[in-house]
Amino acid sequence: MINVISSIIILFVPVFVAGIVVIYCWRQGWSARIALFVCAALISLHTHAYYFPAKPLKDRYANTMLKTSP
């Protein structure tokens, strides 16, 4: 039961907070809308770079992890 509650909190609280931030920024005017768009673009670029790094970066990371793993 605690797992279900914690999963709901982990999944829905960030979405709820993001929705509140979007609504607040949207009501503040164009400068806040532009700032919101820029933040969303930077977050999506960072997420994309994290999940899909370039292959040479993957190879270097794998080599580093293999050298340092026990």
N, CA, C and O atoms as a Tinker XYZ file with bonds, in Angstrom:
   280  protein
     1  N      0.818000   -1.199000    0.000000    73     2
     2  CA     0.000000    0.000000    0.000000    64     1     3
     3  C      0.864000    1.267000    0.000000    63     2     4     5
     4  O      0.567000    2.247000   -0.683000    81     3
     5  N      1.931000    1.213000    0.780000    73     3     6
     6  CA     2.814000    2.377000    0.833000    64     5     7
     7  C      3.500000    2.602000   -0.512000    63     6     8     9
     8  O      3.800000    3.739000   -0.875000    81     7
     9  N      3.749000    1.516000   -1.257000    73     7    10
    10  CA     4.370000    1.648000   -2.578000    64     9    11
    11  C      3.450000    2.371000   -3.554000    63    10    12    13
    12  O      3.908000    3.173000   -4.368000    81    11
    13  N      2.176000    2.091000   -3.473000    73    11    14
    14  CA     1.215000    2.743000   -4.365000    64    13    15
    15  C      1.137000    4.233000   -4.050000    63    14    16    17
    16  O      1.125000    5.069000   -4.953000    81    15
    17  N      1.084000    4.551000   -2.774000    73    15    18
    18  CA     0.999000    5.955000   -2.373000    64    17    19
    19  C      2.263000    6.710000   -2.774000    63    18    20    21
    20  O      2.188000    7.825000   -3.292000    81    19
    21  N      3.409000    6.108000   -2.536000    73    19    22
    22  CA     4.655000    6.787000   -2.901000    64    21    23
    23  C      4.780000    6.938000   -4.415000    63    22    24    25
    24  O      5.283000    7.956000   -4.891000    81    23
    25  N      4.335000    5.949000   -5.173000    73    23    26
    26  CA     4.374000    6.058000   -6.634000    64    25    27
    27  C      3.477000    7.189000   -7.129000    63    26    28    29
    28  O      3.850000    7.934000   -8.036000    81    27
    29  N      2.311000    7.310000   -6.539000    73    27    30
    30  CA     1.399000    8.388000   -6.922000    64    29    31
    31  C      2.022000    9.742000   -6.610000    63    30    32    33
    32  O      1.943000   10.671000   -7.414000    81    31
    33  N      2.639000    9.847000   -5.443000    73    31    34
    34  CA     3.274000   11.114000   -5.069000    64    33    35
    35  C      4.416000   11.444000   -6.023000    63    34    36    37
    36  O      4.533000   12.579000   -6.485000    81    35
    37  N      5.254000   10.461000   -6.317000    73    35    38
    38  CA     6.408000   10.701000   -7.190000    64    37    39
    39  C      5.969000   11.076000   -8.602000    63    38    40    41
    40  O      6.617000   11.900000   -9.249000    81    39
    41  N      4.888000   10.491000   -9.087000    73    39    42
    42  CA     4.454000   10.754000  -10.456000    64    41    43
    43  C      3.618000   12.018000  -10.595000    63    42    44    45
    44  O      3.812000   12.781000  -11.542000    81    43
    45  N      2.700000   12.252000   -9.677000    73    43    46
    46  CA     1.720000   13.306000   -9.893000    64    45    47
    47  C      2.067000   14.646000   -9.256000    63    46    48    49
    48  O      1.620000   15.684000   -9.744000    81    47
    49  N      2.840000   14.654000   -8.195000    73    47    50
    50  CA     3.178000   15.933000   -7.569000    64    49    51
    51  C      4.016000   16.815000   -8.502000    63    50    52    53
    52  O      3.703000   17.998000   -8.633000    81    51
    53  N      5.068000   16.298000   -9.160000    73    51    54
    54  CA     5.800000   17.173000  -10.090000    64    53    55
    55  C      4.942000   17.685000  -11.251000    63    54    56    57
    56  O      5.092000   18.830000  -11.675000    81    55
    57  N      4.059000   16.853000  -11.754000    73    55    58
    58  CA     3.173000   17.284000  -12.845000    64    57    59
    59  C      2.225000   18.375000  -12.354000    63    58    60    61
    60  O      1.975000   19.353000  -13.060000    81    59
    61  N      1.705000   18.207000  -11.157000    73    59    62
    62  CA     0.802000   19.198000  -10.574000    64    61    63
    63  C      1.517000   20.531000  -10.351000    63    62    64    65
    64  O      0.983000   21.590000  -10.682000    81    63
    65  N      2.712000   20.476000   -9.795000    73    63    66
    66  CA     3.486000   21.698000   -9.550000    64    65    67
    67  C      3.856000   22.371000  -10.871000    63    66    68    69
    68  O      3.788000   23.595000  -10.982000    81    67
    69  N      4.246000   21.584000  -11.870000    73    67    70
    70  CA     4.570000   22.155000  -13.179000    64    69    71
    71  C      3.347000   22.836000  -13.789000    63    70    72    73
    72  O      3.468000   23.896000  -14.403000    81    71
    73  N      2.189000   22.240000  -13.625000    73    71    74
    74  CA     0.960000   22.859000  -14.125000    64    73    75
    75  C      0.676000   24.192000  -13.460000    63    74    76    77
    76  O      0.274000   25.148000  -14.122000    81    75
    77  N      0.882000   24.257000  -12.154000    73    75    78
    78  CA     0.677000   25.514000  -11.433000    64    77    79
    79  C      1.663000   26.578000  -11.919000    63    78    80    81
    80  O      1.288000   27.734000  -12.112000    81    79
    81  N      2.925000   26.184000  -12.117000    73    79    82
    82  CA     3.938000   27.136000  -12.593000    64    81    83
    83  C      3.593000   27.642000  -13.991000    63    82    84    85
    84  O      3.729000   28.833000  -14.272000    81    83
    85  N      3.151000   26.751000  -14.862000    73    83    86
    86  CA     2.784000   27.157000  -16.225000    64    85    87
    87  C      1.614000   28.136000  -16.195000    63    86    88    89
    88  O      1.641000   29.155000  -16.885000    81    87
    89  N      0.596000   27.838000  -15.408000    73    87    90
    90  CA    -0.567000   28.733000  -15.327000    64    89    91
    91  C     -0.158000   30.096000  -14.770000    63    90    92    93
    92  O     -0.591000   31.132000  -15.275000    81    91
    93  N      0.674000   30.093000  -13.731000    73    91    94
    94  CA     1.121000   31.357000  -13.140000    64    93    95
    95  C      1.931000   32.177000  -14.144000    63    94    96    97
    96  O      1.691000   33.373000  -14.309000    81    95
    97  N      2.886000   31.537000  -14.810000    73    95    98
    98  CA     3.720000   32.262000  -15.772000    64    97    99
    99  C      2.901000   32.753000  -16.958000    63    98   100   101
   100  O      3.154000   33.838000  -17.483000    81    99
   101  N      1.931000   31.967000  -17.379000    73    99   102
   102  CA     1.123000   32.355000  -18.527000    64   101   103
   103  C      0.306000   33.607000  -18.224000    63   102   104   105
   104  O      0.048000   34.415000  -19.116000    81   103
   105  N     -0.096000   33.766000  -16.976000    73   103   106
   106  CA    -0.893000   34.937000  -16.594000    64   105   107
   107  C     -0.041000   36.185000  -16.385000    63   106   108   109
   108  O     -0.583000   37.288000  -16.305000    81   107
   109  N      1.274000   36.038000  -16.296000    73   107   110
   110  CA     2.137000   37.179000  -15.988000    64   109   111
   111  C      2.476000   38.031000  -17.209000    63   110   112   113
   112  O      2.930000   39.165000  -17.051000    81   111
   113  N      2.274000   37.528000  -18.391000    73   111   114
   114  CA     2.544000   38.322000  -19.585000    64   113   115
   115  C      3.558000   37.649000  -20.489000    63   114   116   117
   116  O      3.981000   36.515000  -20.266000    81   115
   117  N      3.932000   38.400000  -21.526000    73   115   118
   118  CA     4.773000   37.816000  -22.569000    64   117   119
   119  C      6.184000   37.518000  -22.104000    63   118   120   121
   120  O      6.764000   36.519000  -22.529000    81   119
   121  N      6.751000   38.343000  -21.253000    73   119   122
   122  CA     8.126000   38.076000  -20.803000    64   121   123
   123  C      8.193000   36.782000  -20.001000    63   122   124   125
   124  O      9.151000   36.020000  -20.132000    81   123
   125  N      7.191000   36.531000  -19.180000    73   123   126
   126  CA     7.164000   35.281000  -18.415000    64   125   127
   127  C      6.903000   34.089000  -19.332000    63   126   128   129
   128  O      7.430000   33.002000  -19.097000    81   127
   129  N      6.102000   34.280000  -20.365000    73   127   130
   130  CA     5.850000   33.195000  -21.320000    64   129   131
   131  C      7.119000   32.829000  -22.075000    63   130   132   133
   132  O      7.400000   31.653000  -22.305000    81   131
   133  N      7.883000   33.846000  -22.458000    73   131   134
   134  CA     9.146000   33.581000  -23.158000    64   133   135
   135  C     10.126000   32.876000  -22.227000    63   134   136   137
   136  O     10.806000   31.935000  -22.635000    81   135
   137  N     10.201000   33.332000  -20.973000    73   135   138
   138  CA    11.086000   32.683000  -19.999000    64   137   139
   139  C     10.663000   31.240000  -19.757000    63   138   140   141
   140  O     11.511000   30.357000  -19.626000    81   139
   141  N      9.370000   31.000000  -19.698000    73   139   142
   142  CA     8.862000   29.640000  -19.517000    64   141   143
   143  C      9.235000   28.759000  -20.703000    63   142   144   145
   144  O      9.641000   27.612000  -20.520000    81   143
   145  N      9.101000   29.286000  -21.914000    73   143   146
   146  CA     9.461000   28.532000  -23.108000    64   145   147
   147  C     10.952000   28.223000  -23.136000    63   146   148   149
   148  O     11.349000   27.111000  -23.486000    81   147
   149  N     11.781000   29.199000  -22.769000    73   147   150
   150  CA    13.234000   28.984000  -22.748000    64   149   151
   151  C     13.604000   27.923000  -21.714000    63   150   152   153
   152  O     14.434000   27.056000  -21.987000    81   151
   153  N     13.004000   27.984000  -20.544000    73   151   154
   154  CA    13.282000   26.971000  -19.512000    64   153   155
   155  C     12.865000   25.580000  -19.980000    63   154   156   157
   156  O     13.597000   24.611000  -19.776000    81   155
   157  N     11.709000   25.480000  -20.598000    73   155   158
   158  CA    11.255000   24.181000  -21.094000    64   157   159
   159  C     12.184000   23.656000  -22.181000    63   158   160   161
   160  O     12.468000   22.459000  -22.230000    81   159
   161  N     12.659000   24.543000  -23.053000    73   159   162
   162  CA    13.585000   24.117000  -24.108000    64   161   163
   163  C     14.908000   23.643000  -23.522000    63   162   164   165
   164  O     15.453000   22.632000  -23.965000    81   163
   165  N     15.431000   24.361000  -22.530000    73   163   166
   166  CA    16.691000   23.948000  -21.909000    64   165   167
   167  C     16.554000   22.618000  -21.176000    63   166   168   169
   168  O     17.452000   21.778000  -21.230000    81   167
   169  N     15.433000   22.431000  -20.493000    73   167   170
   170  CA    15.216000   21.165000  -19.791000    64   169   171
   171  C     15.107000   20.019000  -20.786000    63   170   172   173
   172  O     15.656000   18.943000  -20.552000    81   171
   173  N     14.404000   20.236000  -21.894000    73   171   174
   174  CA    14.272000   19.159000  -22.876000    64   173   175
   175  C     15.603000   18.853000  -23.548000    63   174   176   177
   176  O     15.894000   17.691000  -23.831000    81   175
   177  N     16.420000   19.876000  -23.809000    73   175   178
   178  CA    17.743000   19.630000  -24.387000    64   177   179
   179  C     18.630000   18.860000  -23.419000    63   178   180   181
   180  O     19.354000   17.948000  -23.819000    81   179
   181  N     18.570000   19.228000  -22.151000    73   179   182
   182  CA    19.374000   18.532000  -21.148000    64   181   183
   183  C     18.931000   17.078000  -21.027000    63   182   184   185
   184  O     19.767000   16.179000  -20.936000    81   183
   185  N     17.623000   16.843000  -21.024000    73   183   186
   186  CA    17.106000   15.478000  -20.931000    64   185   187
   187  C     17.508000   14.673000  -22.156000    63   186   188   189
   188  O     17.904000   13.514000  -22.031000    81   187
   189  N     17.413000   15.268000  -23.333000    73   187   190
   190  CA    17.798000   14.569000  -24.558000    64   189   191
   191  C     19.285000   14.240000  -24.540000    63   190   192   193
   192  O     19.679000   13.139000  -24.925000    81   191
   193  N     20.111000   15.179000  -24.099000    73   191   194
   194  CA    21.551000   14.932000  -24.040000    64   193   195
   195  C     21.889000   13.862000  -23.009000    63   194   196   197
   196  O     22.856000   13.121000  -23.182000    81   195
   197  N     21.109000   13.775000  -21.947000    73   195   198
   198  CA    21.352000   12.762000  -20.920000    64   197   199
   199  C     21.004000   11.369000  -21.431000    63   198   200   201
   200  O     21.762000   10.422000  -21.220000    81   199
   201  N     19.869000   11.242000  -22.097000    73   199   202
   202  CA    19.431000    9.923000  -22.543000    64   201   203
   203  C     20.057000    9.489000  -23.864000    63   202   204   205
   204  O     20.172000    8.290000  -24.118000    81   203
   205  N     20.462000   10.424000  -24.701000    73   203   206
   206  CA    21.022000   10.085000  -25.998000    64   205   207
   207  C     22.354000   10.790000  -26.222000    63   206   208   209
   208  O     22.459000   11.625000  -27.121000    81   207
   209  N     23.370000   10.475000  -25.429000    73   207   210
   210  CA    24.662000   11.131000  -25.658000    64   209   211
   211  C     25.306000   10.631000  -26.940000    63   210   212   213
   212  O     24.948000    9.576000  -27.463000    81   211
   213  N     26.244000   11.394000  -27.429000    73   211   214
   214  CA    26.957000   10.997000  -28.640000    64   213   215
   215  C     27.739000    9.715000  -28.380000    63   214   216   217
   216  O     28.152000    9.459000  -27.249000    81   215
   217  N     27.943000    8.921000  -29.402000    73   215   218
   218  CA    28.598000    7.630000  -29.238000    64   217   219
   219  C     30.005000    7.740000  -28.659000    63   218   220   221
   220  O     30.335000    6.949000  -27.775000    81   219
   221  N     30.857000    8.671000  -29.100000    73   219   222
   222  CA    32.180000    8.758000  -28.473000    64   221   223
   223  C     32.093000    9.027000  -26.975000    63   222   224   225
   224  O     32.905000    8.519000  -26.202000    81   223
   225  N     31.111000    9.822000  -26.568000    73   223   226
   226  CA    30.934000   10.084000  -25.150000    64   225   227
   227  C     30.534000    8.809000  -24.416000    63   226   228   229
   228  O     31.003000    8.555000  -23.307000    81   227
   229  N     29.667000    8.007000  -25.034000    73   227   230
   230  CA    29.283000    6.732000  -24.429000    64   229   231
   231  C     30.498000    5.828000  -24.273000    63   230   232   233
   232  O     30.670000    5.192000  -23.233000    81   231
   233  N     31.339000    5.766000  -25.299000    73   231   234
   234  CA    32.520000    4.904000  -25.232000    64   233   235
   235  C     33.475000    5.356000  -24.135000    63   234   236   237
   236  O     34.003000    4.536000  -23.384000    81   235
   237  N     33.693000    6.660000  -24.049000    73   235   238
   238  CA    34.593000    7.164000  -23.004000    64   237   239
   239  C     34.020000    6.890000  -21.620000    63   238   240   241
   240  O     34.757000    6.525000  -20.704000    81   239
   241  N     32.727000    7.063000  -21.465000    73   239   242
   242  CA    32.089000    6.802000  -20.177000    64   241   243
   243  C     32.191000    5.324000  -19.818000    63   242   244   245
   244  O     32.484000    4.977000  -18.674000    81   243
   245  N     31.950000    4.455000  -20.799000    73   243   246
   246  CA    32.041000    3.018000  -20.545000    64   245   247
   247  C     33.464000    2.622000  -20.179000    63   246   248   249
   248  O     33.667000    1.826000  -19.263000    81   247
   249  N     34.447000    3.164000  -20.879000    73   247   250
   250  CA    35.838000    2.852000  -20.554000    64   249   251
   251  C     36.201000    3.332000  -19.157000    63   250   252   253
   252  O     36.901000    2.638000  -18.419000    81   251
   253  N     35.731000    4.505000  -18.797000    73   251   254
   254  CA    36.007000    5.030000  -17.458000    64   253   255
   255  C     35.356000    4.158000  -16.402000    63   254   256   257
   256  O     35.971000    3.859000  -15.378000    81   255
   257  N     34.129000    3.750000  -16.637000    73   255   258
   258  CA    33.429000    2.918000  -15.655000    64   257   259
   259  C     34.089000    1.549000  -15.533000    63   258   260   261
   260  O     34.166000    0.999000  -14.434000    81   259
   261  N     34.562000    0.995000  -16.638000    73   259   262
   262  CA    35.215000   -0.310000  -16.577000    64   261   263
   263  C     36.538000   -0.226000  -15.825000    63   262   264   265
   264  O     36.908000   -1.166000  -15.121000    81   263
   265  N     37.249000    0.878000  -15.963000    73   263   266
   266  CA    38.521000    1.034000  -15.262000    64   265   267
   267  C     38.325000    1.225000  -13.769000    63   266   268   269
   268  O     39.145000    0.771000  -12.971000    81   267
   269  N     37.240000    1.895000  -13.381000    73   267   270
   270  CA    37.043000    2.217000  -11.968000    64   269   271
   271  C     36.167000    1.220000  -11.242000    63   270   272   273
   272  O     36.083000    1.265000  -10.015000    81   271
   273  N     35.510000    0.320000  -11.960000    73   271   274
   274  CA    34.634000   -0.631000  -11.270000    64   273   275
   275  C     35.468000   -1.692000  -10.558000    63   274   276   277
   276  O     36.528000   -2.085000  -11.046000    81   275
   277  N     34.985000   -2.157000   -9.396000    73   275   278
   278  CA    35.765000   -3.148000   -8.628000    64   277   279
   279  C     35.778000   -4.515000   -9.266000    63   278   280
   280  O     36.391000   -5.440000   -8.733000    81   279
